[in-house]
Every structure is written in C-alpha cells, then in structure tokens.
Short mmCIF file of C-alpha atoms in Angstrom, two decimals:
data_model
loop_
_atom_site.label_atom_id
_atom_site.label_comp_id
_atom_site.label_asym_id
_atom_site.label_seq_id
_atom_site.Cartn_x
_atom_site.Cartn_y
_atom_site.Cartn_z
CA MET A 1 213.43 277.06 70.05
CA GLN A 2 210.81 278.62 72.40
CA GLY A 3 213.13 281.10 72.08
CA ALA A 4 212.07 281.67 68.94
CA GLY A 5 208.45 280.62 69.08
CA LEU A 6 208.09 277.01 68.28
CA GLU A 7 207.07 275.24 71.23
CA ILE A 8 208.10 271.53 72.12
CA SER A 9 207.47 269.36 74.88
CA GLN A 10 210.11 267.34 76.39
CA ASP A 11 208.35 264.12 75.90
CA SER A 12 208.53 265.02 71.97
CA LEU A 13 211.39 266.34 71.97
CA TYR A 14 214.02 263.84 73.56
CA PRO A 15 212.79 260.81 72.20
CA LEU A 16 212.83 262.86 68.71
CA LEU A 17 216.64 263.49 69.82
CA ARG A 18 216.95 260.08 69.79
CA ARG A 19 216.11 258.67 67.12
CA LEU A 20 217.90 261.23 65.18
CA GLU A 21 220.63 259.88 66.60
CA ASP A 22 219.53 256.21 65.53
CA GLN A 23 219.45 257.03 62.43
CA GLY A 24 222.84 258.88 63.07
CA ILE A 25 221.79 262.67 61.81
CA LEU A 26 222.89 263.12 65.73
CA LYS A 27 225.84 262.12 68.57
CA SER A 28 225.39 262.43 71.48
CA SER A 29 227.55 262.31 74.34
CA TRP A 30 227.22 262.57 78.84
CA LYS A 31 229.56 265.97 80.10
CA VAL A 32 230.00 266.29 84.00
CA GLU A 33 229.12 269.63 84.11
CA GLY A 34 227.98 271.73 87.14
CA SER A 35 226.12 269.25 89.75
CA ARG A 36 225.77 265.93 87.38
CA PRO A 37 225.61 264.93 84.20
CA ARG A 38 224.12 266.31 80.89
CA LYS A 39 223.76 264.41 77.65
CA TYR A 40 224.97 267.10 74.98
CA TYR A 41 223.52 266.24 71.06
CA ILE A 42 225.55 267.28 68.70
CA MET A 43 225.34 266.59 64.64
CA SER A 44 227.27 264.23 62.48
CA SER A 45 228.96 264.69 59.58
CA GLU A 46 226.46 262.89 57.43
CA GLY A 47 223.54 265.08 59.76
CA GLN A 48 225.11 268.40 58.63
CA LYS A 49 224.68 266.56 55.14
CA ILE A 50 221.40 266.39 55.32
CA PHE A 51 220.63 269.45 57.05
CA LYS A 52 222.20 271.28 54.69
CA GLU A 53 220.03 269.55 51.39
CA LEU A 54 216.84 270.10 53.51
CA ARG A 55 217.50 273.17 54.15
CA GLU A 56 217.92 274.18 50.54
CA ASP A 57 215.87 272.49 50.00
CA TRP A 58 212.70 274.36 52.42
CA LEU A 59 214.23 277.79 51.14
CA ARG A 60 212.75 276.27 47.15
CA GLN A 61 210.03 275.41 48.68
CA THR A 62 209.12 278.12 51.20
CA LEU A 63 210.85 280.56 47.95
CA ILE A 64 207.57 278.71 45.57
CA ILE A 65 204.98 279.37 48.30
CA LYS A 66 205.65 282.89 47.94
CA GLU A 67 205.73 283.38 45.35
CA MET A 68 202.02 281.66 44.56
CA LEU A 69 200.91 283.94 47.10
CA MET B 1 219.00 272.08 94.12
CA LEU B 2 217.42 271.28 97.44
CA MET B 3 214.28 268.69 98.10
CA THR B 4 212.63 266.90 100.59
CA LYS B 5 213.32 262.60 101.05
CA GLU B 6 209.64 262.52 100.33
CA ALA B 7 209.85 264.52 97.01
CA GLU B 8 212.76 262.62 96.09
CA THR B 9 210.88 258.77 97.11
CA ILE B 10 208.22 260.87 95.14
CA LEU B 11 210.50 261.52 92.13
CA GLN B 12 212.56 258.33 92.20
CA ASN B 13 208.73 256.05 92.07
CA TYR B 14 207.81 258.09 88.71
CA LEU B 15 211.42 256.71 86.64
CA HIS B 16 211.02 253.78 87.89
CA ALA B 17 207.04 253.54 86.78
CA VAL B 18 208.74 255.35 83.65
CA GLU B 19 211.56 252.74 83.43
CA ARG B 20 209.36 249.60 84.01
CA LYS B 21 207.52 250.87 80.68
CA LEU B 22 210.23 251.65 78.18
CA PRO B 23 211.81 249.81 75.76
CA LEU B 24 214.37 247.34 77.29
CA ARG B 25 217.26 249.15 75.05
CA LYS B 26 218.84 252.10 75.63
CA ARG B 27 216.02 251.49 78.82
CA ASN B 28 218.99 253.26 81.62
CA ASP B 29 220.00 255.63 79.11
CA ILE B 30 216.80 257.07 78.62
CA ILE B 31 215.72 257.32 82.35
CA ARG B 32 219.60 259.05 82.74
CA GLU B 33 218.77 261.61 80.55
CA LEU B 34 214.58 261.72 81.71
CA HIS B 35 216.75 262.34 85.06
CA SER B 36 218.84 265.22 84.39
CA THR B 37 216.21 266.73 82.25
CA ILE B 38 213.43 266.69 85.19
CA MET B 39 216.45 268.18 87.73
CA ASP B 40 216.90 270.59 84.99
CA THR B 41 213.84 272.21 84.52
CA LEU B 42 212.88 271.87 88.77
CA GLU B 43 216.33 273.89 89.15
CA ALA B 44 214.92 276.43 86.51
CA GLU B 45 211.29 276.63 88.15
CA PHE B 46 212.48 276.68 92.29
CA GLY B 47 215.67 277.74 91.98
CA ASP B 48 217.33 277.14 95.28
CA GLU B 49 214.11 276.81 96.84
CA GLU B 50 213.77 273.62 99.04
CA ILE B 51 211.06 270.64 96.74
CA HIS B 52 208.34 269.54 98.58
CA GLU B 53 206.37 266.68 98.22
CA ASP B 54 203.29 268.91 96.94
CA GLN B 55 205.28 270.47 94.50
CA MET B 56 207.27 267.56 92.73
CA SER B 57 203.71 265.54 92.98
CA SER B 58 202.42 268.61 90.17
CA PHE B 59 205.33 269.22 88.71
CA LEU B 60 205.48 265.35 87.58
CA ARG B 61 201.32 265.99 87.31
CA GLU B 62 202.41 268.25 84.62
CA PHE B 63 205.44 266.81 83.37
CA GLY B 64 203.44 263.78 82.37
CA SER B 65 202.50 260.43 83.01
CA PRO B 66 204.59 257.92 82.84
CA SER B 67 202.74 256.26 79.85
CA LYS B 68 202.55 259.06 77.93
CA THR B 69 206.66 260.25 78.81
CA ALA B 70 207.30 256.25 78.04
CA ALA B 71 205.12 256.26 74.45
CA GLY B 72 207.75 258.27 72.96
CA TYR B 73 210.63 256.53 73.12
CA HIS B 74 209.07 253.32 70.98
CA GLU B 75 209.49 252.90 67.80
CA ILE B 76 207.10 249.93 67.60
CA ARG B 77 203.22 250.20 68.14
CA PRO B 78 203.54 246.99 70.47
CA LEU B 79 201.18 243.98 69.18
CA ILE B 80 198.69 244.74 71.65
CA PRO B 81 197.71 248.18 72.78
CA SER B 82 198.05 249.29 76.01
CA ALA B 83 194.47 250.17 76.62
CA LEU B 84 193.02 246.36 76.00
CA LEU B 85 196.27 244.86 77.77
CA PRO B 86 193.89 243.69 81.11
CA LEU B 87 191.42 242.65 79.34
CA PHE B 88 194.04 240.18 77.35
CA SER B 89 195.62 239.32 80.84
CA LEU B 90 192.70 238.53 81.73
CA ILE B 91 191.60 236.02 79.50
CA VAL B 92 195.18 234.09 79.01
CA THR B 93 194.86 233.86 82.75
CA ILE B 94 191.82 232.34 82.64
CA VAL B 95 192.11 229.69 79.37
CA GLY B 96 196.21 229.07 80.48
CA ALA B 97 194.35 228.31 84.49
CA VAL B 98 191.58 225.57 82.36
CA LEU B 99 194.65 224.11 80.47
CA THR B 100 196.71 223.60 83.36
CA GLY B 101 193.37 222.53 85.18
CA ILE B 102 192.72 219.62 82.78
CA PHE B 103 196.19 218.81 82.85
CA ILE B 104 196.21 218.40 86.55
CA VAL B 105 192.94 216.54 86.51
CA GLY B 106 194.31 214.14 83.50
CA ILE B 107 197.51 213.30 85.52
CA ILE B 108 195.32 212.18 88.92
CA VAL B 109 193.21 210.45 87.08
CA ASP B 110 196.19 208.67 85.27
CA ALA B 111 197.59 207.51 88.13
CA VAL B 112 194.63 206.78 89.92
CA SER B 113 193.89 203.97 87.15
CA GLY B 114 197.43 203.00 87.53
CA SER B 115 198.31 204.39 83.67
CA LEU B 116 200.44 206.54 84.62
CA THR B 117 204.23 206.71 83.42
CA GLY B 118 206.94 208.35 82.79
CA VAL B 119 206.22 208.12 78.80
CA SER B 120 202.73 209.43 79.21
CA PHE B 121 203.23 211.98 81.99
CA PHE B 122 206.04 213.57 79.17
CA LEU B 123 203.36 213.43 76.30
CA ASP B 124 200.78 215.05 78.13
CA LEU B 125 203.00 217.71 79.47
CA THR B 126 203.26 218.05 75.45
CA GLU B 127 200.22 218.44 74.90
CA LEU B 128 199.89 221.03 77.89
CA PHE B 129 202.52 223.20 75.74
CA THR B 130 201.10 222.70 72.77
CA GLY B 131 197.46 224.32 73.79
CA VAL B 132 199.37 226.77 75.94
CA THR B 133 201.17 228.15 72.95
CA SER B 134 197.83 227.41 70.07
CA ALA B 135 194.93 229.26 72.53
CA PHE B 136 197.85 232.33 72.82
CA GLY B 137 197.92 232.09 69.25
CA VAL B 138 194.68 232.45 68.48
CA ILE B 139 193.63 234.97 71.45
CA VAL B 140 196.75 237.37 70.17
CA LEU B 141 194.94 236.93 66.57
CA VAL B 142 191.60 237.94 67.82
CA PHE B 143 193.09 240.96 69.87
CA ILE B 144 195.18 242.14 66.72
CA LEU B 145 190.93 242.35 64.48
CA LEU B 146 189.54 243.77 67.78
CA ASP B 147 192.34 246.59 67.87
CA HIS B 148 191.57 246.90 64.39
CA THR B 149 188.08 247.17 64.53
CA LEU B 150 186.68 248.60 67.98
CA LYS B 151 187.56 252.06 69.50
CA PRO B 152 189.21 250.51 73.11
CA GLU B 153 186.87 252.34 75.56
CA ASP B 154 184.11 250.43 74.38
CA ILE B 155 185.69 247.22 75.15
CA PRO B 156 185.31 246.43 78.94
CA PHE B 157 188.43 246.78 81.51
CA SER B 158 190.22 248.61 78.77
CA ARG B 159 192.00 250.98 80.89
CA LEU B 160 191.33 254.81 79.98
CA ASP B 161 194.21 257.00 79.28
CA ASP B 162 196.01 257.74 82.76
CA ALA B 163 197.15 260.59 81.75
CA GLU B 164 194.23 262.86 84.24
CA ASN B 165 193.64 260.52 86.76
CA TRP B 166 197.67 259.47 87.53
CA ASP B 167 198.60 260.78 90.89
CA PRO B 168 202.56 260.51 91.58
CA LYS B 169 202.30 260.00 94.97
CA LYS B 170 200.22 256.50 94.78
CA LEU B 171 202.62 255.42 92.30
CA PRO B 172 204.26 251.67 93.48
CA LYS B 173 207.69 252.28 94.69
CA ALA B 174 210.79 251.66 93.35
CA GLU B 175 212.35 248.02 93.90
CA PHE B 176 214.63 249.85 96.11
CA GLN B 177 212.76 251.96 98.05
CA ARG B 178 210.31 248.71 98.50
CA ARG B 179 209.91 247.54 102.18
CA PRO B 180 209.28 244.14 103.29
CA LYS B 181 206.08 244.09 104.76
CA THR B 182 206.10 243.41 108.25
CA ALA B 183 204.11 240.44 108.03
CA GLU B 184 206.63 239.43 104.95
CA SER B 185 209.23 239.83 107.84
CA VAL B 186 207.70 238.44 109.91
CA ILE B 187 206.74 235.15 108.18
CA SER B 188 210.62 234.93 106.82
CA ILE B 189 211.38 234.79 110.84
CA VAL B 190 209.25 231.76 111.98
CA PHE B 191 209.66 229.55 108.89
CA GLY B 192 213.20 229.56 109.60
CA LEU B 193 212.89 229.00 112.94
CA VAL B 194 210.91 226.11 112.03
CA LEU B 195 213.59 224.76 109.47
CA ILE B 196 216.38 225.52 112.46
CA ILE B 197 213.94 223.45 114.77
CA ALA B 198 213.04 220.41 112.08
CA PHE B 199 216.26 220.17 110.73
CA ASN B 200 218.53 219.69 113.77
CA LEU B 201 216.32 217.82 115.99
CA PHE B 202 214.19 215.58 113.83
CA ALA B 203 216.07 215.25 110.31
CA GLU B 204 217.32 211.52 110.95
CA ASP B 205 213.15 211.04 111.67
CA MET B 206 212.00 212.44 108.20
CA ALA B 207 211.46 209.30 106.11
CA MET B 208 208.96 207.77 103.84
CA GLN B 209 207.01 205.57 105.64
CA TRP B 210 203.29 204.14 103.34
CA SER B 211 201.92 200.52 103.54
CA SER B 212 202.10 197.56 101.28
CA GLY B 213 199.70 194.78 101.79
CA SER B 214 200.96 194.13 105.70
CA THR B 215 204.05 195.04 106.13
CA CYS B 216 205.67 199.04 106.53
CA VAL B 217 207.58 200.21 104.26
CA TYR B 218 209.90 202.76 105.45
CA ILE B 219 212.50 204.66 104.07
CA PRO B 220 215.02 207.60 105.21
CA ALA B 221 214.27 210.44 103.53
CA LEU B 222 217.90 212.78 103.95
CA GLY B 223 220.75 210.97 102.76
CA PRO B 224 224.52 211.36 104.23
CA GLY B 225 225.13 213.85 101.88
CA PHE B 226 222.11 216.56 103.48
CA LEU B 227 222.55 215.81 107.34
CA ALA B 228 226.83 216.91 106.75
CA LEU B 229 225.00 220.40 104.80
CA ILE B 230 222.54 220.58 108.00
CA PRO B 231 225.68 223.17 110.05
CA LEU B 232 226.04 225.40 107.27
CA LEU B 233 222.48 225.07 106.25
CA THR B 234 221.20 226.73 109.64
CA PHE B 235 223.47 229.73 109.11
CA ARG B 236 222.00 230.35 106.83
CA TRP B 237 218.48 230.32 108.16
CA SER B 238 220.31 232.13 111.23
CA LEU B 239 221.25 234.44 109.48
CA GLY B 240 217.86 235.25 107.56
CA ILE B 241 216.55 235.11 111.08
CA LEU B 242 218.85 238.09 111.67
CA VAL B 243 218.14 240.40 108.20
CA HIS B 244 214.21 239.89 108.85
CA ALA B 245 214.23 241.16 112.44
CA GLY B 246 217.42 243.90 111.83
CA ILE B 247 214.75 245.40 109.30
CA LEU B 248 211.82 244.88 111.57
CA LEU B 249 213.56 246.54 114.67
CA ARG B 250 215.27 249.27 112.24
CA PRO B 251 213.03 250.20 108.82
CA ALA B 252 215.11 252.69 108.30
CA LYS B 253 218.55 250.52 107.59
CA LEU B 254 216.86 249.61 103.91
CA LEU B 255 220.45 249.68 102.10
CA TRP B 256 221.85 246.60 105.08
CA PHE B 257 218.73 245.28 103.94
CA ARG B 258 219.32 245.50 100.34
CA ILE B 259 223.69 244.31 100.68
CA SER B 260 222.13 241.18 103.37
CA GLU B 261 220.10 239.74 101.08
CA VAL B 262 222.27 239.83 98.07
CA LEU B 263 224.77 238.12 99.92
CA LEU B 264 222.05 235.88 101.35
CA SER B 265 221.51 235.34 97.12
CA CYS B 266 224.79 233.97 97.07
CA PHE B 267 225.06 231.72 100.27
CA ASP B 268 222.14 230.16 98.77
CA PHE B 269 223.53 229.64 95.45
CA ALA B 270 226.56 228.32 96.83
CA ILE B 271 224.81 225.95 99.16
CA ILE B 272 222.57 224.54 95.61
CA LEU B 273 226.14 224.46 94.17
CA MET B 274 226.76 222.19 96.65
CA MET B 275 224.02 220.00 96.39
CA LEU B 276 223.78 219.86 92.39
CA ARG B 277 227.75 218.78 92.73
CA SER B 278 227.00 215.57 95.10
CA GLU B 279 225.44 212.85 94.20
CA ALA B 280 221.94 212.89 94.42
CA ASP B 281 221.57 209.62 96.75
CA SER B 282 224.02 211.07 99.21
CA ILE B 283 221.21 214.11 99.92
CA ILE B 284 217.75 212.02 98.89
CA ARG B 285 217.68 208.36 99.39
CA PHE B 286 216.36 207.63 96.10
CA ASP B 287 219.14 204.77 96.14
CA LEU B 288 216.38 203.08 99.15
CA LEU B 289 213.74 204.12 96.94
CA ALA B 290 214.64 202.33 93.40
CA ASN B 291 214.67 198.62 95.23
CA THR B 292 210.37 198.89 96.56
CA GLU B 293 207.64 199.06 94.65
CA ILE B 294 207.78 202.23 92.94
CA GLY B 295 211.05 201.58 91.73
CA ASP B 296 209.66 202.95 88.24
CA VAL B 297 209.41 206.69 89.41
CA VAL B 298 212.66 207.02 90.99
CA PRO B 299 214.32 208.01 87.19
CA ILE B 300 211.46 210.46 87.38
CA LEU B 301 212.08 212.22 90.76
CA ARG B 302 215.94 212.28 90.17
CA TRP B 303 214.85 214.70 87.26
CA LEU B 304 212.57 216.42 88.71
CA TYR B 305 215.26 216.26 92.04
CA TYR B 306 217.63 217.64 90.02
CA GLY B 307 215.06 220.11 87.71
CA ILE B 308 213.85 221.89 90.96
CA LEU B 309 217.87 221.99 92.39
CA THR B 310 218.79 223.79 89.18
CA LEU B 311 215.63 225.91 89.28
CA ILE B 312 216.43 227.79 92.87
CA LEU B 313 220.04 227.93 91.51
CA LEU B 314 219.23 229.46 88.72
CA LEU B 315 216.88 231.39 91.23
CA SER B 316 218.66 232.70 94.01
CA LEU B 317 221.71 233.62 90.67
CA PHE B 318 219.01 235.81 89.14
CA GLU B 319 218.43 237.40 92.74
CA ALA B 320 222.16 237.80 93.19
CA VAL B 321 222.65 239.74 90.32
CA LYS B 322 219.97 241.46 90.21
CA GLY B 323 220.54 243.24 93.99
CA SER B 324 223.36 243.96 93.05
CA TRP B 325 222.31 246.01 89.95
CA ASN B 326 219.91 247.86 92.05
CA LEU B 327 222.52 248.98 94.01
CA LEU B 328 224.95 249.65 91.49
CA LYS B 329 222.34 251.76 90.07
CA ARG B 330 220.95 253.28 93.68
CA SER B 331 224.69 254.32 94.06
CA HIS B 332 225.14 255.08 90.08
CA ASP B 333 222.15 257.47 91.03
CA LEU B 334 223.01 259.18 94.23
CA GLN B 335 226.58 260.20 92.52
CA SER B 336 225.08 261.66 89.43
CA PHE B 337 222.29 263.10 90.64
CA ARG B 338 223.02 264.47 94.02
#
C-alpha cells in the first residue's frame, strides 16, 4: 500500500483488519515462516463478493465524478 | 534478530502495558500479532545490527504510546473516558470509604449499646451494599454528563494524552519480570519465622480469655485438627522462607522463583482444602465458645470462618492459575519470538 502511495499507520491497519475479520470479510491464520510466526489475512468468499460489488460501485462513482469535472 | 537484554525488557514492558489496555476478547492474539509486527518492523529497520536500549526506546516512542496503540482495538467507546478516569477513581474511592466508615461506626455503636445481632449486622451490610451501588450509579451518570458537556482538559485531575509525554523506559514492568522488593522478601521471611515459632512453641497457649463477673473464662483457640496440621504448615512456611531467601541471594533466578510461587500456591490450596474438609470445631474450638455468654455469636463466627477459608482457597487457586498462565505464556513467547 505504501508502495502505491497510500500511507496507513500500523495502529490503524491492524485494528481495521481485525474488524473486517470479525465481519467475516477476511480470514486469518498463523504460519511459521522463518524465525517466528506471522499472521496472514486472506479474503473470504463473502469478502470477495463484497469486494467485487464495492469495486464496481467505486469505478461507477469515479466515472461520474470524472465526467462532472 | 539480535537485541540486548535491556532492549528486550523494554519491549516486554511495552507489550504488557498495551495488553492491560486491550479488550479481554482476543487480547492474547492481538499481543501476539503486535509482537510479530514490531519484530518485522525492527528487522526491516535495523537488519542484523544488535538493538540497544536507546534504539528500542526511540523506536517504541515512534511506534506509539500504549494507550494510542490499544485504543484502535476498542470497538465500543468506554463509559468513562480514560481522561476522566483518575477523577472518577478518586471520587468513587472517597465515597466508598465514607460509606464503609459510616457502616463500621454503626456496627461499633450497635456493639457498644448491646443491640448488635446477626440479623442487624446483615441488615446493615445490605444497606451498605445498596448505598454503595446507588452512589456508584449516580457518579457514573454525573461523569457521562460531564463527558458530554466539558472538555477533559477543563476538569481537574484529568489525564492528558500521554502520546507525547510517555517514556518506554519508565513503563511498569511486565508481571513476569517484576522482582519482589527486598523489603517484601524480608517481611515474608520474618513473618514465616514468627509463624513457625509461635505455632510450634506456643500453640497450646493460644486461647480466648476474658473476665465474666468474678471468674476468668479461658478457652483454648486451636482444636486437635489444627494441631495435627502444624508439621505440614511448618514445612510450608519453611519452603516460603527458602524461596524468599533464594531470590534475595540469587536475584537472577526469577524463573525458579515464579515456579516456586506456583507450587507454594498449590500447597496453600491443598492445606486450606484439608481445613475446609475438617469440622470447623476441630480446627477452632467454636464448640467450647458455644457454652459461654457469647454463645449467640458462634454461628456467625463459624460462618465467618468458612467464608474466610473459602476466600483464601479461591485466592490461592487464582494465584496458582495466574502464575501457571504467566509461565506458560512466557515459555510460549520465548519459543515463538526468539
């Protein structure tokens, strides 16, 4: 995200990931890779459905704004 | 990744400070994730370089204060905001102390005037409970109103945001790393010795004694059940003395001290359970008291005896479980993160 120019602090990101997990949008699992365990988040099937809908909505909105501008 | 022992202690204290402010649900998982994230960030920032106390301290200052880090995980706004908590605690303590004081004075007045009975005692206790709960409710309501009408900085004793003023080196030590103070260990040793001497040399002399008219009433306090337990209790107190002497002489052996503490709590639990399983009269001679002029209060004293023993039993169980949990957590953390 940082590479794409979207700055988000860690104290905002991780609580947000947890909230999305609580809502069933994300799923998490601990994996031991290297010297210590790390938590990985992936989108659930419900999350993918919501992501698709939101993406389409976002693109539609940006198109409208672009035309307005 | 390498870090000095001091840097690791600062990190542990920081995680402990965050943990205390987190919601109970998923607390362990959040701390595990936070630790993993911090280690990844440290690795990216310092690489193979050994991290020192000052570097860890400035890294954590930049990472965010424990309050700020923990705040993100709270989904529901607390009823009393943290800025008002010091004033809230102060007022609740004062009101609680005043009400308890009134209750104690009432009991003393009743006892002196001779109108104190078991029933009146419980009625007073119920009144105290009602008074404390209603006062607490009113204070909470007042603070909710204050929160909605005033700015926290306008209220005396309010805690200002610690995001800029906090120092990672001054955070309270994590439970596991908290060493007992020298005075604490010395008091434990002296207290243990006094108990051993008192119960082994003067157990038969421990008695309840008072004057009744022209006669002096003398009733031994300890029953045969308690006298039979004295060797076991002596063994327990001796172990306590050895453990505290050990940590005084070898302060670095904190892990052994924590393990010993858990074992001693288990020992306490077993002894108290043995006392609870015995008849109350075989431990304390309530049966002899029942035949005296204060015989009416003997049922209350028996109730108090069982109540106090149950409370100690629960406390020792709590200590044993808490100590075991801290040891397991510590061992898990060491395996996971080192």
